[in-house]
Short mmCIF file of C-alpha atoms and ligand atoms in Angstrom, two decimals:
data_model
loop_
_atom_site.label_atom_id
_atom_site.label_comp_id
_atom_site.label_asym_id
_atom_site.label_seq_id
_atom_site.Cartn_x
_atom_site.Cartn_y
_atom_site.Cartn_z
CA MET Y 129 15.95 26.08 -11.00
CA LYS Y 130 12.31 25.88 -12.00
CA ILE Y 131 9.57 23.29 -12.31
CA THR Y 132 8.70 22.88 -15.99
CA GLY Y 133 5.98 20.23 -15.86
CA ILE Y 134 4.36 17.36 -14.01
CA GLU Y 135 3.71 14.04 -15.73
CA THR Y 136 1.69 11.05 -14.58
CA HIS Y 137 2.63 7.53 -15.69
CA ILE Y 138 0.00 4.89 -15.02
CA CYS Y 139 0.99 1.27 -14.60
CA ASN Y 140 -1.71 -1.35 -14.15
CA ALA Y 141 -0.56 -3.76 -11.44
CA ARG Y 142 -3.59 -6.07 -11.43
CA MET Y 143 -5.26 -5.04 -8.16
CA ARG Y 144 -4.54 -1.36 -8.63
CA ASN Y 145 -3.21 1.17 -11.11
CA TRP Y 146 0.06 2.59 -9.85
CA ILE Y 147 0.23 6.32 -10.56
CA PHE Y 148 3.85 7.43 -10.83
CA VAL Y 149 4.32 11.20 -10.68
CA LYS Y 150 7.30 12.79 -12.43
CA VAL Y 151 8.13 16.40 -11.60
CA LEU Y 152 10.32 17.89 -14.34
CA THR Y 153 12.79 20.74 -13.93
CA ASP Y 154 14.74 23.00 -16.27
CA GLU Y 155 18.01 21.39 -15.05
CA PRO Y 156 19.07 18.80 -17.61
CA GLY Y 157 18.63 15.27 -16.27
CA LEU Y 158 17.04 16.39 -13.00
CA TRP Y 159 13.55 15.21 -12.14
CA GLY Y 160 11.80 13.66 -9.19
CA TRP Y 161 9.60 10.56 -8.84
CA GLY Y 162 6.56 10.37 -6.62
CA GLU Y 163 3.58 8.05 -6.37
CA ALA Y 164 -0.13 8.90 -6.09
CA THR Y 165 -1.84 5.54 -6.34
CA LEU Y 166 -5.50 5.59 -5.26
CA GLU Y 167 -7.49 2.51 -6.18
CA TRP Y 168 -10.72 3.11 -8.14
CA HIS Y 169 -9.91 6.83 -8.44
CA THR Y 170 -7.02 6.82 -10.92
CA ARG Y 171 -8.53 9.25 -13.41
CA ALA Y 172 -9.66 11.59 -10.63
CA VAL Y 173 -6.12 11.74 -9.17
CA VAL Y 174 -4.56 12.29 -12.61
CA GLY Y 175 -7.06 15.13 -13.14
CA ALA Y 176 -6.31 16.59 -9.71
CA ILE Y 177 -2.58 16.61 -10.52
CA GLN Y 178 -3.35 18.38 -13.80
CA ASP Y 179 -5.39 20.94 -11.83
CA ILE Y 180 -2.48 21.56 -9.41
CA GLU Y 181 0.23 21.72 -12.10
CA PRO Y 182 -0.36 25.38 -13.09
CA LEU Y 183 0.24 26.42 -9.46
CA LEU Y 184 3.75 24.95 -9.60
CA ILE Y 185 5.04 25.70 -13.08
CA GLY Y 186 7.95 28.14 -12.87
CA GLU Y 187 8.41 27.64 -9.12
CA ASP Y 188 11.65 26.54 -7.41
CA PRO Y 189 11.20 22.78 -6.62
CA THR Y 190 13.42 23.03 -3.54
CA ARG Y 191 10.94 25.32 -1.75
CA ILE Y 192 9.01 22.24 -0.69
CA GLU Y 193 7.16 23.60 2.35
CA TYR Y 194 6.18 26.75 0.45
CA LEU Y 195 4.89 24.68 -2.46
CA TRP Y 196 3.08 22.32 -0.08
CA GLN Y 197 1.25 25.28 1.43
CA ILE Y 198 0.30 26.45 -2.06
CA MET Y 199 -0.98 23.02 -3.04
CA TYR Y 200 -2.95 22.56 0.18
CA ARG Y 201 -4.40 26.05 0.56
CA GLN Y 202 -4.72 27.65 -2.85
CA HIS Y 203 -7.46 27.58 -5.44
CA PHE Y 204 -9.79 27.99 -2.39
CA TRP Y 205 -10.39 24.30 -1.58
CA HIS Y 206 -8.17 22.79 1.03
CA GLY Y 207 -6.33 19.61 0.16
CA ASN Y 208 -7.86 17.48 2.91
CA GLY Y 209 -9.97 15.20 0.69
CA ILE Y 210 -8.59 11.86 -0.41
CA VAL Y 211 -8.26 12.69 -4.13
CA ARG Y 212 -6.59 16.07 -3.71
CA GLY Y 213 -4.58 14.74 -0.75
CA THR Y 214 -3.25 11.91 -2.90
CA ALA Y 215 -2.38 14.29 -5.75
CA ILE Y 216 -0.50 16.59 -3.34
CA SER Y 217 1.25 13.58 -1.82
CA GLY Y 218 2.51 12.30 -5.17
CA ILE Y 219 3.94 15.69 -6.09
CA ASP Y 220 5.40 16.27 -2.62
CA ILE Y 221 7.21 12.90 -2.68
CA ALA Y 222 8.70 13.81 -6.07
CA LEU Y 223 9.88 17.19 -4.73
CA TRP Y 224 11.75 15.46 -1.90
CA ASP Y 225 13.34 13.13 -4.47
CA ILE Y 226 14.55 16.24 -6.34
CA MET Y 227 15.84 17.79 -3.11
CA GLY Y 228 17.90 14.71 -2.32
CA LYS Y 229 19.32 14.66 -5.84
CA VAL Y 230 20.21 18.37 -5.63
CA HIS Y 231 22.23 17.71 -2.48
CA GLY Y 232 23.50 14.29 -3.56
CA VAL Y 233 22.17 12.47 -0.48
CA PRO Y 234 19.36 10.02 0.32
CA CYS Y 235 16.23 11.74 1.67
CA HIS Y 236 16.73 10.38 5.20
CA LYS Y 237 19.98 12.37 5.41
CA LEU Y 238 18.02 15.54 4.68
CA TRP Y 239 15.96 14.83 7.79
CA GLY Y 240 18.76 14.35 10.30
CA GLY Y 241 20.34 11.11 9.16
CA PRO Y 242 19.54 7.50 9.96
CA VAL Y 243 18.04 6.76 13.37
CA ARG Y 244 18.32 2.99 12.88
CA ASP Y 245 20.49 0.47 11.06
CA THR Y 246 17.73 -1.65 9.57
CA ILE Y 247 13.99 -1.65 8.92
CA ARG Y 248 11.94 -4.80 9.27
CA LEU Y 249 9.46 -5.63 6.53
CA TYR Y 250 6.18 -7.45 7.05
CA SER Y 251 4.30 -9.52 4.56
CA HIS Y 252 0.58 -9.66 3.85
CA LEU Y 253 -0.76 -13.18 3.65
CA GLY Y 254 -3.00 -12.02 0.83
CA GLY Y 255 0.16 -10.93 -0.91
CA GLY Y 256 -1.90 -8.37 -2.80
CA LYS Y 257 -4.13 -11.03 -4.29
CA MET Y 258 -7.86 -10.67 -3.82
CA GLU Y 259 -8.48 -14.40 -4.11
CA ASP Y 260 -6.50 -14.92 -0.91
CA PHE Y 261 -8.96 -12.96 1.19
CA TYR Y 262 -11.01 -15.64 2.84
CA GLN Y 263 -14.39 -15.14 4.39
CA THR Y 264 -16.35 -17.84 6.17
CA ASP Y 265 -15.35 -21.42 5.48
CA PRO Y 266 -14.18 -23.06 8.74
CA ALA Y 267 -11.57 -24.93 6.68
CA ASP Y 268 -9.89 -21.54 6.10
CA ALA Y 269 -8.08 -21.88 9.45
CA LYS Y 270 -5.85 -24.59 7.98
CA ARG Y 271 -5.15 -22.46 4.91
CA PHE Y 272 -4.31 -19.45 7.11
CA ALA Y 273 -1.84 -21.61 9.02
CA GLU Y 274 -0.23 -22.79 5.76
CA LEU Y 275 0.11 -19.23 4.46
CA ALA Y 276 1.56 -18.10 7.80
CA GLN Y 277 4.13 -20.87 7.70
CA ALA Y 278 5.02 -20.01 4.12
CA ALA Y 279 5.60 -16.36 5.10
CA VAL Y 280 7.97 -17.45 7.86
CA GLU Y 281 9.78 -19.83 5.50
CA ASP Y 282 10.08 -16.87 3.15
CA GLY Y 283 12.12 -15.11 5.85
CA TYR Y 284 9.47 -12.84 7.37
CA THR Y 285 9.25 -12.34 11.12
CA ALA Y 286 5.92 -10.55 10.89
CA PHE Y 287 2.86 -10.76 8.67
CA LYS Y 288 -0.61 -9.29 8.34
CA THR Y 289 -3.75 -11.16 7.56
CA MET Y 290 -7.47 -10.60 7.17
CA ALA Y 291 -8.75 -13.25 9.53
CA VAL Y 292 -11.79 -11.24 10.61
CA PRO Y 293 -14.72 -12.00 8.30
CA GLU Y 294 -17.14 -9.46 7.00
CA THR Y 295 -20.13 -9.18 9.33
CA MET Y 296 -23.41 -7.36 9.54
CA PRO Y 297 -23.63 -4.62 12.20
CA LEU Y 298 -24.50 -7.30 14.73
CA GLU Y 299 -24.00 -11.03 14.44
CA GLY Y 300 -23.74 -13.89 16.90
CA LEU Y 301 -20.83 -16.13 17.74
CA ARG Y 302 -20.15 -17.68 14.31
CA PRO Y 303 -17.87 -14.94 12.90
CA ILE Y 304 -16.15 -14.51 16.26
CA ARG Y 305 -15.34 -18.22 16.48
CA TYR Y 306 -14.18 -18.18 12.85
CA ALA Y 307 -11.68 -15.38 13.54
CA GLU Y 308 -10.51 -17.09 16.73
CA ALA Y 309 -9.97 -20.38 14.90
CA CYS Y 310 -7.98 -18.71 12.11
CA VAL Y 311 -5.74 -16.71 14.45
CA ALA Y 312 -5.26 -19.68 16.80
CA ALA Y 313 -4.19 -21.84 13.83
CA MET Y 314 -1.68 -19.23 12.70
CA ARG Y 315 -0.26 -18.76 16.20
CA GLU Y 316 0.11 -22.49 16.62
CA ALA Y 317 1.80 -22.75 13.23
CA VAL Y 318 4.40 -20.01 13.74
CA GLY Y 319 4.86 -19.88 17.52
CA GLU Y 320 5.27 -16.83 19.72
CA GLY Y 321 8.43 -15.50 18.09
CA ILE Y 322 6.57 -14.27 15.02
CA ASP Y 323 4.41 -11.14 15.01
CA ILE Y 324 0.87 -11.47 13.67
CA MET Y 325 -1.29 -8.52 12.66
CA VAL Y 326 -4.99 -8.72 11.84
CA ASP Y 327 -6.62 -6.11 9.61
CA CYS Y 328 -10.40 -5.62 9.69
CA HIS Y 329 -10.45 -3.09 6.80
CA ALA Y 330 -12.78 -1.05 9.04
CA ARG Y 331 -15.66 -3.36 8.09
CA PRO Y 332 -17.04 -4.20 11.56
CA SER Y 333 -19.49 -2.01 13.40
CA PRO Y 334 -17.99 -0.55 16.59
CA ARG Y 335 -19.61 -3.27 18.69
CA MET Y 336 -18.52 -6.13 16.43
CA GLY Y 337 -15.04 -4.58 16.30
CA LEU Y 338 -14.92 -4.65 20.10
CA LEU Y 339 -16.10 -8.28 20.22
CA PHE Y 340 -13.44 -9.33 17.71
CA ALA Y 341 -10.74 -7.40 19.58
CA GLU Y 342 -11.63 -9.07 22.88
CA ALA Y 343 -11.83 -12.54 21.32
CA LEU Y 344 -8.38 -12.20 19.70
CA GLU Y 345 -6.67 -10.59 22.70
CA PRO Y 346 -5.28 -13.90 24.08
CA TYR Y 347 -3.30 -14.51 20.89
CA GLY Y 348 -0.94 -11.60 21.47
CA LEU Y 349 -1.40 -9.77 18.17
CA PHE Y 350 1.31 -7.27 17.24
CA TRP Y 351 -1.59 -5.02 16.33
CA PHE Y 352 -5.31 -5.15 15.48
CA GLU Y 353 -6.04 -2.84 12.55
CA GLU Y 354 -9.04 -0.68 11.67
CA PRO Y 355 -11.54 -2.41 13.95
CA CYS Y 356 -14.30 -0.05 12.79
CA TRP Y 357 -14.88 2.98 10.59
CA PRO Y 358 -12.27 5.74 11.00
CA GLU Y 359 -15.13 8.23 11.00
CA THR Y 360 -15.93 7.10 14.55
CA LEU Y 361 -12.73 7.86 16.41
CA GLU Y 362 -14.52 7.67 19.78
CA ASP Y 363 -15.39 4.06 19.08
CA ILE Y 364 -11.82 3.19 18.13
CA ALA Y 365 -10.76 4.78 21.42
CA LEU Y 366 -13.29 2.64 23.33
CA ILE Y 367 -11.89 -0.51 21.72
CA GLN Y 368 -8.32 0.55 22.52
CA ARG Y 369 -9.28 1.07 26.17
CA ALA Y 370 -11.03 -2.31 26.33
CA VAL Y 371 -8.06 -4.44 25.22
CA LYS Y 372 -4.31 -4.54 25.74
CA THR Y 373 -3.76 -5.39 22.06
CA PRO Y 374 -2.31 -2.36 20.26
CA ILE Y 375 -4.94 -0.88 17.96
CA ALA Y 376 -3.71 0.49 14.62
CA THR Y 377 -5.53 2.87 12.29
CA GLY Y 378 -5.08 5.89 10.03
CA GLU Y 379 -4.60 4.69 6.45
CA ARG Y 380 -7.68 6.60 5.22
CA LEU Y 381 -6.93 9.84 7.05
CA VAL Y 382 -5.65 12.89 5.18
CA SER Y 383 -3.64 15.75 6.76
CA ILE Y 384 -2.49 16.17 10.36
CA HIS Y 385 -5.89 17.23 11.68
CA PRO Y 386 -7.61 13.83 12.09
CA PHE Y 387 -4.34 12.38 13.42
CA ARG Y 388 -4.29 15.09 16.09
CA GLU Y 389 -7.77 14.00 17.16
CA LEU Y 390 -6.78 10.33 17.10
CA LEU Y 391 -3.80 11.04 19.36
CA GLU Y 392 -5.69 13.37 21.68
CA LYS Y 393 -8.32 10.67 22.25
CA ARG Y 394 -5.61 8.04 22.91
CA ALA Y 395 -7.52 6.01 20.34
CA CYS Y 396 -4.68 3.81 19.10
CA SER Y 397 -1.16 2.59 19.74
CA VAL Y 398 -0.02 2.56 16.12
CA ILE Y 399 -0.81 5.22 13.53
CA GLN Y 400 -0.70 4.31 9.88
CA PRO Y 401 -0.70 7.39 7.68
CA ASP Y 402 -0.36 6.50 4.03
CA ILE Y 403 2.44 8.68 2.67
CA THR Y 404 0.78 8.66 -0.76
CA HIS Y 405 -2.51 10.00 0.66
CA CYS Y 406 -1.90 11.92 3.91
CA GLY Y 407 -0.10 14.86 2.29
CA GLY Y 408 3.18 13.27 1.29
CA LEU Y 409 6.44 13.13 3.15
CA THR Y 410 6.05 16.74 4.31
CA GLU Y 411 2.79 16.04 6.15
CA ALA Y 412 3.90 12.57 7.29
CA ARG Y 413 6.86 14.20 9.06
CA ARG Y 414 4.49 16.60 10.86
CA ILE Y 415 2.28 13.66 11.87
CA ALA Y 416 5.39 11.82 13.10
CA ALA Y 417 6.37 14.79 15.25
CA MET Y 418 2.94 14.76 16.88
CA ALA Y 419 3.04 11.00 17.39
CA GLU Y 420 6.42 11.36 19.04
CA ALA Y 421 4.87 13.58 21.72
CA TYR Y 422 2.40 10.77 22.54
CA ARG Y 423 4.98 7.93 22.22
CA VAL Y 424 2.70 6.31 19.66
CA SER Y 425 4.29 4.03 17.06
CA MET Y 426 4.17 4.66 13.33
CA ALA Y 427 3.73 2.05 10.63
CA PRO Y 428 2.78 3.80 7.39
CA HIS Y 429 0.23 2.04 5.21
CA ASN Y 430 2.03 0.89 2.07
CA PRO Y 431 0.33 -1.63 -0.21
CA GLN Y 432 1.01 0.38 -3.38
CA GLY Y 433 3.89 0.53 -5.81
CA PRO Y 434 7.67 0.75 -5.48
CA VAL Y 435 7.97 4.54 -5.16
CA SER Y 436 5.60 4.43 -2.18
CA THR Y 437 7.81 1.77 -0.59
CA ALA Y 438 10.97 3.80 -1.21
CA ALA Y 439 9.30 6.86 0.35
CA SER Y 440 8.20 4.82 3.38
CA LEU Y 441 11.70 3.41 3.90
CA GLU Y 442 13.42 6.79 3.57
CA PHE Y 443 10.90 8.20 6.04
CA GLY Y 444 11.44 5.24 8.37
CA PHE Y 445 15.20 5.64 8.47
CA ALA Y 446 14.76 9.19 9.79
CA THR Y 447 11.74 8.67 12.08
CA PRO Y 448 12.31 7.31 15.62
CA SER Y 449 8.73 6.06 16.15
CA TYR Y 450 8.66 4.07 12.87
CA ILE Y 451 8.45 0.36 13.71
CA ILE Y 452 7.94 -1.68 10.53
CA CYS Y 453 7.34 -1.35 6.78
CA GLU Y 454 4.49 -3.01 4.91
CA SER Y 455 5.85 -4.95 1.94
CA VAL Y 456 3.85 -6.13 -1.05
CA HIS Y 457 5.89 -8.41 -3.26
CA LEU Y 458 3.54 -10.93 -4.82
CA ASP Y 459 1.13 -8.59 -6.62
CA VAL Y 460 2.85 -8.72 -10.02
CA PRO Y 461 5.90 -10.78 -11.03
CA TRP Y 462 7.37 -7.88 -13.06
CA ARG Y 463 7.41 -5.43 -10.14
CA GLY Y 464 11.18 -5.26 -10.29
CA ASP Y 465 11.18 -4.56 -14.05
CA VAL Y 466 9.49 -1.16 -13.84
CA VAL Y 467 11.73 0.25 -11.15
CA THR Y 468 15.36 0.32 -10.09
CA GLU Y 469 15.38 0.33 -6.30
CA CYS Y 470 18.17 1.47 -4.06
CA PHE Y 471 17.73 -1.05 -1.28
CA GLU Y 472 18.24 -4.76 -0.99
CA VAL Y 473 16.12 -7.00 1.15
CA GLU Y 474 18.03 -9.29 3.52
CA PRO Y 475 16.33 -12.65 2.82
CA LEU Y 476 16.75 -14.00 6.34
CA GLY Y 477 14.57 -11.79 8.50
CA ARG Y 478 13.42 -9.59 5.61
CA THR Y 479 15.14 -6.42 6.68
CA VAL Y 480 16.61 -3.57 4.65
CA CYS Y 481 19.53 -1.22 5.30
CA PRO Y 482 19.60 2.48 4.37
CA GLY Y 483 20.25 3.19 0.71
CA THR Y 484 23.05 5.42 -0.52
CA ARG Y 485 21.62 6.76 -3.78
CA PRO Y 486 20.38 10.37 -3.77
CA GLY Y 487 16.75 11.22 -3.10
CA LEU Y 488 14.48 8.19 -2.94
CA GLY Y 489 17.02 6.19 -4.90
CA VAL Y 490 14.43 4.94 -7.41
CA GLU Y 491 14.25 5.24 -11.16
CA ILE Y 492 11.17 4.26 -13.14
CA ASN Y 493 11.59 2.51 -16.48
CA GLU Y 494 9.02 4.41 -18.52
CA GLU Y 495 9.20 1.96 -21.45
CA GLU Y 496 8.36 -0.95 -19.13
CA VAL Y 497 5.49 1.03 -17.58
CA LYS Y 498 3.95 1.45 -21.04
CA LYS Y 499 3.51 -2.32 -21.26
CA TYR Y 500 0.90 -2.16 -18.50
CA PRO Y 501 -1.54 0.63 -19.40
CA PHE Y 502 -4.48 1.77 -17.31
CA GLN Y 503 -7.26 -0.72 -16.77
CA GLN Y 504 -10.35 -0.08 -14.74
CA GLU Y 505 -10.00 -1.86 -11.40
CA LEU Y 506 -12.50 -4.65 -10.85
CA PRO Y 507 -15.51 -3.30 -8.99
CA GLN Y 508 -15.38 -4.71 -5.49
CA ARG Y 509 -18.86 -4.74 -4.11
CA SER Y 510 -19.99 -6.25 -0.89
CA PHE Y 511 -23.47 -7.11 0.31
CA TYR Y 512 -24.68 -8.72 3.49
CA ALA Y 513 -26.78 -11.87 3.59
CA ASP Y 514 -29.98 -9.84 3.52
CA GLY Y 515 -28.91 -7.90 0.42
CA SER Y 516 -28.04 -4.68 2.23
CA VAL Y 517 -24.80 -2.86 1.43
CA GLY Y 518 -21.58 -3.84 3.16
CA ASP Y 519 -18.06 -2.40 3.13
CA TRP Y 520 -15.38 -3.59 0.76
MG1 MG R 1314 -5.32 -1.75 6.51
#
């Protein structure tokens, strides 16, 4: 069996362009689906996949580790940048889909079989909608509480929210009190039986990240995410040592190497590799093995499209340290039209059971995808009150 081509199918899903990767083989009816979605870099990723394709044409798609090594190490440049890492990830996910189909089993059975009966999903209160990311209005606390209640009524037992406002490198009490008020309102609304996560999108400076983490500690967050730039792992480690709240990070890291450093520094309690960026399922499994040695939990970042979710779930069913799956379901109403998924979500509690279809169990409807062609993502630019540049 040989790889005969690699296609990319772009599907504009409002906030982001999903990049579906289709690896074709010379076996009739046998192909694999992957996903390589990278917001604001769609054309670069498509180009990177085109650059990698000649390395793989004619190769056996079931030699996944061998092909991964080729993709990461050949043509001189290593695949540890975000664009190349995402391109490799999309292809790697598709190769595992092929491998499962060749053997007629779901991917998690290739990796030792299911280690759990169900996986819990968590919701994002933004639901994938930019207009739901609030910033500074004190009245937001009430809205946060309403959204939190709605998530619970929707069956979720856990949700993530962006209750930490954007701040300059140093600000006084106002943003701290704002975040406290929003989280307190959510906790009061849903009680202690529901898990709340707060994501900072790595916007705060290390010091502001620490101040936010300490202020929110009494509310018993399930985790506090990306409290400062991932480039400053020492600072994330300082924050983790300062609070009992589990710190989560890792969605922007590519390859095992930065994760090794993160774990060695005991910088977090939850690592969040994005399977569509970190090097695919092959590299995610290596990262999981390292995390296992540190007893650190895994919760892969997963705000993208349906193939990314299928990959995360298959990975989760075979990975002991996996604790929860990020679920985006309100981004576009036609999400279910472009893909046939192999799992069903249990409405009460929002959990899923292992699928039985081979590979990732997904099939993309290419005709439906064509209805939503590439559109440039809206430029998201952020500036502080004094006009200097902030982080989106
Ligand atoms: Mg995040």
